[in-house]
mmCIF file of C-alpha atoms and ligand atoms in Angstrom:
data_model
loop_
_atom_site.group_PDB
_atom_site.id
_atom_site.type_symbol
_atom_site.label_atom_id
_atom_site.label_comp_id
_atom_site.label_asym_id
_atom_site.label_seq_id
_atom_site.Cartn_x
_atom_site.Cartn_y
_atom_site.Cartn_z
ATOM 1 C CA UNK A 1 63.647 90.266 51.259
ATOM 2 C CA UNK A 2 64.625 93.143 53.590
ATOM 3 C CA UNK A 3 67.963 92.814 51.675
ATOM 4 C CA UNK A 4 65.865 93.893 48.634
ATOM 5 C CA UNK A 5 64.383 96.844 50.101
ATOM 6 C CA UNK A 6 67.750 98.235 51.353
ATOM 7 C CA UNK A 7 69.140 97.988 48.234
ATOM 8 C CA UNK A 8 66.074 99.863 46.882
ATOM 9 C CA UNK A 9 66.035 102.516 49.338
ATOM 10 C CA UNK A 10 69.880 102.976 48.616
ATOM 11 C CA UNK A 11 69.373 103.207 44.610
ATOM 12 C CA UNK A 12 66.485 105.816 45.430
ATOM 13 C CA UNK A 13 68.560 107.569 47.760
ATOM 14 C CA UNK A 14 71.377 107.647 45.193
ATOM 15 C CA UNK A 15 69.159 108.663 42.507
ATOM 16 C CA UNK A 16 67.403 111.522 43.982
ATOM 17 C CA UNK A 17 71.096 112.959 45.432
ATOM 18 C CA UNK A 18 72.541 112.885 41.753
ATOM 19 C CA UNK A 19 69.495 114.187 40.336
ATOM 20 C CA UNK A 20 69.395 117.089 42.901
ATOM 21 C CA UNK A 21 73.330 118.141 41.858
ATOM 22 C CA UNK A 22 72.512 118.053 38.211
ATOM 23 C CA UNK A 23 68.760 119.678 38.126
ATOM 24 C CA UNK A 24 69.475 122.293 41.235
ATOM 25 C CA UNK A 25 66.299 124.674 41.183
ATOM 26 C CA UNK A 26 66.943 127.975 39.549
ATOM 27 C CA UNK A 27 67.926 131.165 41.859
ATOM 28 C CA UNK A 28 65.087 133.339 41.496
ATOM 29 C CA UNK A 29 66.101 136.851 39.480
ATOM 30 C CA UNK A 30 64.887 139.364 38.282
ATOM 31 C CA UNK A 31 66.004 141.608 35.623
ATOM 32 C CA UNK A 32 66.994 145.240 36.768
ATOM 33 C CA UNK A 33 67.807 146.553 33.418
ATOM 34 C CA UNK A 34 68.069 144.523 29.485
ATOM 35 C CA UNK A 35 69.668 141.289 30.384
ATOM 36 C CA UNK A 36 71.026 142.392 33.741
ATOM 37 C CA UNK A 37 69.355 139.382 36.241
ATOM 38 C CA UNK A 38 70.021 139.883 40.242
ATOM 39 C CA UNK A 39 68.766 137.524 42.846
ATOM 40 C CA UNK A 40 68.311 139.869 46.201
ATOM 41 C CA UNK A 41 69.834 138.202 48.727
ATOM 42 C CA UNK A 42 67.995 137.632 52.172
ATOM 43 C CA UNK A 43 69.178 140.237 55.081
ATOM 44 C CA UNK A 44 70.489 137.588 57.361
ATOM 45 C CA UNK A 45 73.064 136.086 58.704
ATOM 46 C CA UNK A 46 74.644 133.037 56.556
ATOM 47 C CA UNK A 47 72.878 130.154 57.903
ATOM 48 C CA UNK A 48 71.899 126.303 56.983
ATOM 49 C CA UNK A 49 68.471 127.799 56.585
ATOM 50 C CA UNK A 50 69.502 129.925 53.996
ATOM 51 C CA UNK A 51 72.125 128.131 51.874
ATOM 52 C CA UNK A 52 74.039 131.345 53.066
ATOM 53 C CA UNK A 53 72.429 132.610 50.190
ATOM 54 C CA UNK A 54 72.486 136.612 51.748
ATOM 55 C CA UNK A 55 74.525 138.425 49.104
ATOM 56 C CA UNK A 56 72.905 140.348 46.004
ATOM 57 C CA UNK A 57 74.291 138.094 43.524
ATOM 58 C CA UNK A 58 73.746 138.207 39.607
ATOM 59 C CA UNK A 59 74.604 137.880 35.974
ATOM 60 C CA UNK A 60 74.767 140.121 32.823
ATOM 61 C CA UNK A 61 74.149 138.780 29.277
ATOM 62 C CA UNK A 62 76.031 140.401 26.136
ATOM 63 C CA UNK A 63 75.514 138.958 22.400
ATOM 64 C CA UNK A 64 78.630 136.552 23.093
ATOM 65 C CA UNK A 65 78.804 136.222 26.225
ATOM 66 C CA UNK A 66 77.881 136.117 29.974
ATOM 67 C CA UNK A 67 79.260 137.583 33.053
ATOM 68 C CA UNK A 68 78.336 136.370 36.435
ATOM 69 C CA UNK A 69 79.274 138.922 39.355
ATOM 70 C CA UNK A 70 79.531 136.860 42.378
ATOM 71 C CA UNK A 71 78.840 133.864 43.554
ATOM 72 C CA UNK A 72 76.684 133.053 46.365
ATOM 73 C CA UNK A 73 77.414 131.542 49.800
ATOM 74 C CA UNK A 74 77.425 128.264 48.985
ATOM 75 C CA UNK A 75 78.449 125.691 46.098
ATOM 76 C CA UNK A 76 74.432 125.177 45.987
ATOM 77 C CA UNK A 77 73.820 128.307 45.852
ATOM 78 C CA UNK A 78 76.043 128.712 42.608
ATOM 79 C CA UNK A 79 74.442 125.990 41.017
ATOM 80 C CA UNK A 80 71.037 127.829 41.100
ATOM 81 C CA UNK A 81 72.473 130.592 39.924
ATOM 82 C CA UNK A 82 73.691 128.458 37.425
ATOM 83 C CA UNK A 83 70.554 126.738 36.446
ATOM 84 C CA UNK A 84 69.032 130.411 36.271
ATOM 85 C CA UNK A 85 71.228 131.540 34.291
ATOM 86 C CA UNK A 86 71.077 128.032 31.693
ATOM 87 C CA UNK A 87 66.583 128.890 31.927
ATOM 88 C CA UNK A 88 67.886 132.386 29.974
ATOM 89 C CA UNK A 89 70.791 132.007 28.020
ATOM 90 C CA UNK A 90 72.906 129.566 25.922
ATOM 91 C CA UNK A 91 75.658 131.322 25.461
ATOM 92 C CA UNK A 92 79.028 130.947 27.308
ATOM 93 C CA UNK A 93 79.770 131.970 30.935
ATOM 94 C CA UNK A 94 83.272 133.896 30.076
ATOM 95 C CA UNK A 95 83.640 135.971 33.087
ATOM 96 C CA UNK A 96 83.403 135.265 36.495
ATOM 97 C CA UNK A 97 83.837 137.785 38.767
ATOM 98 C CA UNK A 98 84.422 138.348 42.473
ATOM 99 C CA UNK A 99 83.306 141.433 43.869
ATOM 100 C CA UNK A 100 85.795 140.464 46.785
ATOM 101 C CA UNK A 101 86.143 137.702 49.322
ATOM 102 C CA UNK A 102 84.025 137.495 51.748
ATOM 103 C CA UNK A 103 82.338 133.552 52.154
ATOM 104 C CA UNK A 104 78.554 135.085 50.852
ATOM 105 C CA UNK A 105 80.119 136.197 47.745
ATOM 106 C CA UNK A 106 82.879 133.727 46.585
ATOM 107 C CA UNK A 107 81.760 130.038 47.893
ATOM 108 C CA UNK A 108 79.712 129.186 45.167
ATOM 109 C CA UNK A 109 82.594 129.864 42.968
ATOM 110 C CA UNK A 110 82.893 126.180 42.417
ATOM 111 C CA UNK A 111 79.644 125.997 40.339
ATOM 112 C CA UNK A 112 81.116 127.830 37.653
ATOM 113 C CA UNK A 113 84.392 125.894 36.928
ATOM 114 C CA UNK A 114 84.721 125.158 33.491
ATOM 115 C CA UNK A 115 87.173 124.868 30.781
ATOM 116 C CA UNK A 116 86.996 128.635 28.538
ATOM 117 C CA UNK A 117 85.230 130.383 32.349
ATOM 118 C CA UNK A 118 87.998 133.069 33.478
ATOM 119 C CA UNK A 119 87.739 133.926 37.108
ATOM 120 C CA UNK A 120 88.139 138.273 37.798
ATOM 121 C CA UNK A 121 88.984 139.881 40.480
ATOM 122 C CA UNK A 122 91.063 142.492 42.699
ATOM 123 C CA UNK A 123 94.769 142.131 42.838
ATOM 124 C CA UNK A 124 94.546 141.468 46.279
ATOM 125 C CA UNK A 125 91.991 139.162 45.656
ATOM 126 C CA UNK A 126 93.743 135.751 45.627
ATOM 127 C CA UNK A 127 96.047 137.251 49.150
ATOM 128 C CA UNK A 128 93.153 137.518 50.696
ATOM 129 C CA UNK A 129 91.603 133.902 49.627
ATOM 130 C CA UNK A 130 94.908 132.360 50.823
ATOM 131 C CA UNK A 131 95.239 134.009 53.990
ATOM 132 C CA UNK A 132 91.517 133.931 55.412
ATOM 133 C CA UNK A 133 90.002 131.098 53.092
ATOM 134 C CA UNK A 134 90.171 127.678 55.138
ATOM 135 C CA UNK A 135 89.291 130.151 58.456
ATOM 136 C CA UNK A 136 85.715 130.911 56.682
ATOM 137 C CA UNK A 137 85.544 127.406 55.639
ATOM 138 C CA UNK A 138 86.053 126.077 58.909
ATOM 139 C CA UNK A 139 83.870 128.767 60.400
ATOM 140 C CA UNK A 140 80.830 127.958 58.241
ATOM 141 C CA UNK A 141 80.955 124.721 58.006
ATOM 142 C CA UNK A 142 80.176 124.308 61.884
ATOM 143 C CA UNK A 143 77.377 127.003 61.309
ATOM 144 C CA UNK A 144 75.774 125.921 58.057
ATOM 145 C CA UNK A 145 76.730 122.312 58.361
ATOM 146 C CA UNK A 146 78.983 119.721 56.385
ATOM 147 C CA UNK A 147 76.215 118.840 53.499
ATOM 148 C CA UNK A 148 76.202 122.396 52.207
ATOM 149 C CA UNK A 149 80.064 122.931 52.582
ATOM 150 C CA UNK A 150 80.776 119.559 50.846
ATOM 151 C CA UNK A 151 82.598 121.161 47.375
ATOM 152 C CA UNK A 152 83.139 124.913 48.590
ATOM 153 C CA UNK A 153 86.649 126.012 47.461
ATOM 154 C CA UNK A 154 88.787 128.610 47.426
ATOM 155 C CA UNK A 155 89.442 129.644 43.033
ATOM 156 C CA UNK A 156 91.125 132.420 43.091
ATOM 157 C CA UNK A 157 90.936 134.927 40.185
ATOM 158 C CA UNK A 158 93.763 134.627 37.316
ATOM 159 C CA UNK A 159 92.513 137.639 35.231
ATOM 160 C CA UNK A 160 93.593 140.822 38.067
ATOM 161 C CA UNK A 161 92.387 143.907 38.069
ATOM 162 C CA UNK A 162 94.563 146.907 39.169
ATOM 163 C CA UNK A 163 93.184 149.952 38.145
ATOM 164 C CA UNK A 164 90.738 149.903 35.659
ATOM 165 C CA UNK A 165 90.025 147.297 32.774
ATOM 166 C CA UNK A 166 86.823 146.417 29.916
ATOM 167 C CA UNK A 167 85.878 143.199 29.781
ATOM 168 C CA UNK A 168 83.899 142.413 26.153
ATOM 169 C CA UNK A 169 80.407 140.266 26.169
ATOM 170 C CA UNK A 170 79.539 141.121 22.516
ATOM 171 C CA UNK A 171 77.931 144.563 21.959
ATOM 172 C CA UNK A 172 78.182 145.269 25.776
ATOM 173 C CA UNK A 173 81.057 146.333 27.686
ATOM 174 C CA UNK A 174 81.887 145.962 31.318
ATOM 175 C CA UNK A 175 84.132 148.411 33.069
ATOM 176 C CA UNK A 176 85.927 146.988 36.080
ATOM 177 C CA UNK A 177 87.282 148.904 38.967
ATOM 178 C CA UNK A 178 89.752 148.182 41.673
ATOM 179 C CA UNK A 179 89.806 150.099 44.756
ATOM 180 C CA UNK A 180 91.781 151.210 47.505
ATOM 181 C CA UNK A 181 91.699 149.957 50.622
ATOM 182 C CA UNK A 182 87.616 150.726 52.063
ATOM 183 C CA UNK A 183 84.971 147.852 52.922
ATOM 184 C CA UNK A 184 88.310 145.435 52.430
ATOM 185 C CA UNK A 185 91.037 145.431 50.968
ATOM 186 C CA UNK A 186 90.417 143.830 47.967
ATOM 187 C CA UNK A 187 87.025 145.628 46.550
ATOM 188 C CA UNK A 188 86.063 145.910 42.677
ATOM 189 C CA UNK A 189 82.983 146.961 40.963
ATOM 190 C CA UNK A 190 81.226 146.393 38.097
ATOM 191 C CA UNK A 191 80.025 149.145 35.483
ATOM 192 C CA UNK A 192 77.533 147.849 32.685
ATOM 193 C CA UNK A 193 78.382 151.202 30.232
ATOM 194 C CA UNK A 194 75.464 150.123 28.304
ATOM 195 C CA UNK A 195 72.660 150.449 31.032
ATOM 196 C CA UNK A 196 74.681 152.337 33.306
ATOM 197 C CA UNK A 197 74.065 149.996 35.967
ATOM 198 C CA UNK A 198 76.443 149.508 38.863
ATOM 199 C CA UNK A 199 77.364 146.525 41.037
ATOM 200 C CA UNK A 200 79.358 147.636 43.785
ATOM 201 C CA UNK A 201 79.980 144.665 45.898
ATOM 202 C CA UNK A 202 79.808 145.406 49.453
ATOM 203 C CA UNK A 203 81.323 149.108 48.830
ATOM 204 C CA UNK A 204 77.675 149.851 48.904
ATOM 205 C CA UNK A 205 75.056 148.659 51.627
ATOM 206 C CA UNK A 206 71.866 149.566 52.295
ATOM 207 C CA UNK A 207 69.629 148.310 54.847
ATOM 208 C CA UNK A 208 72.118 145.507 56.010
ATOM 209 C CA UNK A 209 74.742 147.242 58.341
ATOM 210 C CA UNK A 210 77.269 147.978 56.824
ATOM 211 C CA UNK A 211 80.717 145.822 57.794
ATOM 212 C CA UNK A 212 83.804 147.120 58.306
ATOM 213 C CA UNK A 213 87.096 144.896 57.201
ATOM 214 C CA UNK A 214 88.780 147.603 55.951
ATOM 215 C CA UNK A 215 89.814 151.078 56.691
ATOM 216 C CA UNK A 216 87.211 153.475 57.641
ATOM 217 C CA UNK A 217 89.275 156.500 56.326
ATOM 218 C CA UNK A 218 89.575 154.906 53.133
ATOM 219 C CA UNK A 219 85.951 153.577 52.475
ATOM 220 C CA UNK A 220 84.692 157.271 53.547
ATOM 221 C CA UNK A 221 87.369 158.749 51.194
ATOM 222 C CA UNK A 222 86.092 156.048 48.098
ATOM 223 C CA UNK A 223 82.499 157.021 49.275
ATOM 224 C CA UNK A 224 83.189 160.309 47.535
ATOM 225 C CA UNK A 225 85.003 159.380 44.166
ATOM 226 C CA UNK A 226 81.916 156.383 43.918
ATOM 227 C CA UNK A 227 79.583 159.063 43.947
ATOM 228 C CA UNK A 228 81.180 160.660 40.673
ATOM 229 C CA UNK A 229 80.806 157.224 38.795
ATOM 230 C CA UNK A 230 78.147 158.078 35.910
ATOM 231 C CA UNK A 231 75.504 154.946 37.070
ATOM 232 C CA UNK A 232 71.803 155.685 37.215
ATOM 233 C CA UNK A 233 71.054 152.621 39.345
ATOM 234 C CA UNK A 234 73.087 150.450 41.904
ATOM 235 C CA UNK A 235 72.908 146.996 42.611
ATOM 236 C CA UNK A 236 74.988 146.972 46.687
ATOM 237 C CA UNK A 237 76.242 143.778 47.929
ATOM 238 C CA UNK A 238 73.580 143.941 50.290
ATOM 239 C CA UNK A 239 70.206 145.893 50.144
ATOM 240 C CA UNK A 240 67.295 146.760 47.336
ATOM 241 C CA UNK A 241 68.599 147.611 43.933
ATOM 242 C CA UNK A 242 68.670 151.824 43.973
ATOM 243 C CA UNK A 243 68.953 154.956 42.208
ATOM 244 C CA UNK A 244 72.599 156.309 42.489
ATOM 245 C CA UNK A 245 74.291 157.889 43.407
ATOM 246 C CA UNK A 246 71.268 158.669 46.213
ATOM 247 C CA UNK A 247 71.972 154.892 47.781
ATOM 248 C CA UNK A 248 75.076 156.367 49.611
ATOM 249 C CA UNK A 249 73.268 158.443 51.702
ATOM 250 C CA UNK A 250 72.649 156.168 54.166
ATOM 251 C CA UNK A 251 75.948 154.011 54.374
ATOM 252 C CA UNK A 252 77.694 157.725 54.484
ATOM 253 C CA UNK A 253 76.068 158.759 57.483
ATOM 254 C CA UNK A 254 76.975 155.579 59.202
ATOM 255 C CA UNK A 255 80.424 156.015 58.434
ATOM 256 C CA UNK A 256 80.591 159.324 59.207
ATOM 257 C CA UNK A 257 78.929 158.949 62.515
ATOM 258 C CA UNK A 258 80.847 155.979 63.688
ATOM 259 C CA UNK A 259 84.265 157.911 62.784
ATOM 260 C CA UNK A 260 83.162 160.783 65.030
ATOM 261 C CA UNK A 261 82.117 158.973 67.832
ATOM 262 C CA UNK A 262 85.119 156.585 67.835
ATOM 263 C CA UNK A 263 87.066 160.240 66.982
ATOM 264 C CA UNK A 264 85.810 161.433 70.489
ATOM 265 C CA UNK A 265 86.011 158.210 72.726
ATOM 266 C CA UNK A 266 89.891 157.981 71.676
ATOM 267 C CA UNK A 267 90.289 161.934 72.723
ATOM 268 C CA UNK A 268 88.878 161.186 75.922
ATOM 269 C CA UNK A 269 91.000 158.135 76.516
ATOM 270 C CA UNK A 270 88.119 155.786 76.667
ATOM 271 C CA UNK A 271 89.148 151.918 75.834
ATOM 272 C CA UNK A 272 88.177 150.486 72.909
ATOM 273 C CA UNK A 273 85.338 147.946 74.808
ATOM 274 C CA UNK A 274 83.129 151.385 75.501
ATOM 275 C CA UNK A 275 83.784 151.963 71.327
ATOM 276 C CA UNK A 276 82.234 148.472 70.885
ATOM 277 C CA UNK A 277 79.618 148.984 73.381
ATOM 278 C CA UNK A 278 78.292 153.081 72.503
ATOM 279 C CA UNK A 279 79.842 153.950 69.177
ATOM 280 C CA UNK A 280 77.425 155.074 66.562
ATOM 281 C CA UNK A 281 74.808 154.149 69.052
ATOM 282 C CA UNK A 282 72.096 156.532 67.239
ATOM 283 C CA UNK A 283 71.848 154.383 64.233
ATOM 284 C CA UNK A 284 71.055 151.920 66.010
ATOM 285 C CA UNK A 285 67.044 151.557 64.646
ATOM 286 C CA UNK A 286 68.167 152.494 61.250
ATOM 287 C CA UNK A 287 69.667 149.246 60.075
ATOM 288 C CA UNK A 288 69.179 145.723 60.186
ATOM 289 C CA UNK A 289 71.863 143.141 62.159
ATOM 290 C CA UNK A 290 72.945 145.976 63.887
ATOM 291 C CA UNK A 291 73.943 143.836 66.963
ATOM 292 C CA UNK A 292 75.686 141.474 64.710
ATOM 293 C CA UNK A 293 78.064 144.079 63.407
ATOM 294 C CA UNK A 294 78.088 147.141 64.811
ATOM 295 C CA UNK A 295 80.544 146.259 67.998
ATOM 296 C CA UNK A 296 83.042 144.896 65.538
ATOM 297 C CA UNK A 297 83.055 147.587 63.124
ATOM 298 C CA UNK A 298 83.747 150.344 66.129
ATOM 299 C CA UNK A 299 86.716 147.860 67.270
ATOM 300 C CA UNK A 300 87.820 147.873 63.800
ATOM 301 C CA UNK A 301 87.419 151.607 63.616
ATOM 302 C CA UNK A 302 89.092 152.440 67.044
ATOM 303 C CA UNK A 303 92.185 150.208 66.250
ATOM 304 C CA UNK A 304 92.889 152.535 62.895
ATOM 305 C CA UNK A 305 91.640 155.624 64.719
ATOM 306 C CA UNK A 306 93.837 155.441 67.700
ATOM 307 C CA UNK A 307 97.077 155.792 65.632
ATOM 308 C CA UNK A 308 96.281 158.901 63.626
HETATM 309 ZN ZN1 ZN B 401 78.638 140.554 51.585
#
């Protein structure tokens, strides 16, 4: 009866898939402040391994309501966030919101479709999706592989946030903040008023080099009006939750360093290969990926710094 067994092992096969969709293991989180939950992302490159699960990621629960403030880096990815967030609460997911639009922070967007869910994000914000959003789609699905791809799209927000706005979740209120142009060019954070906490996306990194897809000028410039923001802790996009505004300290330096050295090469009429190659070299043992991302952010720098 091998015709038996096949069917068998298909039925199996078939039941353990839909049972994995529908019962995904919760995210593990832990709660930073009253009802504030934050899964700490790996420091790592996206990766099969990983579920490209290498963003600080997380949720905040009001009396009506819950906000989830990004996404993860893959539709699996948002489904344990998901089932972490259905192991706490009951109550509706209202807000979803994008802290921008990089691929670790907006593909498991799709977990978290659902009739009465708003999507939130920069003004820029759905540009950005359309223009780079099948390029990172492509890009990761030869690195992390079809399987975990399979489902991530691109939702771009419909609620937009230019300037400032407060989002309600019952007895709790958000304050939302669009900036200009600094990591990217679509960057928002999140203020909980109530705890003071602060999720700034990837305006904030500690540990994890810090990437440049921005302007360098600008980022150093929103540096200094971030620091007057009245949060007592700060959850980055990429790094351990800190005390603030202390956590810019680092990412400052960095900044600071690679716009001097960059500042110098172009007076000298180097090219921009030595920036890539010698450009904030000193940092070098101070963060992680540093190989990954340093080149590219002195490229990035030179091209802006070249035209002052
Ligand atoms: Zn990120």
């Amino acid at each position: 009866m091998t015709h038996g067994v096949s069917v068998l092992a298909l039925l199996l096969a078939l039941g353990t898939s839909t049972l994995s969709q529908a019962q995904e293991q919760e995210l593990p989180v832990s709660e930073v402040a009253p009802k504030i939950f934050v899964h700490a992302g790996e420091t790592a490159l996206m990766a099969r391994e990983n579920d490209g699960a290498i963003a600080n990621i997380g949720f905040i629960v009001g009396d009506n309501a819950v906000a989830v403030i990004d996404t993860g880096g893959s539709v699996r990815e948002g489904r344990r966030l998901l089932a972490a967030i259905r192991a706490r609460t009951d109550k509706p997911i209202r807000y979803v919101i994008n802290t921008h639009g990089h691929p670790d922070h907006v593909f498991g967007n799709a977990a978290f479709v659902s009739d009465g869910t708003v999507f939130v994000g920069h003004r820029n914000l759905p540009r950005a999706l359309a223009a780079r959003g099948q390029f990172y789609i492509d890009a990761f699905r030869r690195i992390m592989g079809e399987q975990l791809l399979d489902g991530v799209r691109m939702i771009a927000p419909t609620l937009l946030v230019d300037g400032t706005i407060q989002l309600d979740l019952g007895s709790r209120t958000l304050t939302l903040k669009a900036w200009p142009t600094a990591h990217s060019d679509n960057d928002l954070t999140v203020l909980d008023e109530q705890t003071r906490t602060l999720f700034a996306g990837d305006l904030v990194f500690l540990t994890h080099t810090p990437v440049l897809d921005g302007s360098i000028r600008g980022w150093l410039r929103v540096i200094d009006e971030l620091s007057t923001l009245p949060a007592q802790r700060v959850i980055p996009g990429h790094g351990p939750v800190s005390e603030w505004p202390g956590a810019l300290t680092d990412q400052r330096r960095y900044l600071e360093t690679l716009a001097s050295d960059v500042r110098k090469l172009v007076a000298h009429g180097e090219p921009i290969t030595v920036a890539a190659g010698t450009a904030a070299a000193t940092e070098r043992s101070r963060w992680k990926l540093f190989a990954d991302y340093n080149a590219r952010n002195a490229t990035t720098a030179f091209s802006e710094i070249e035209w002052e």
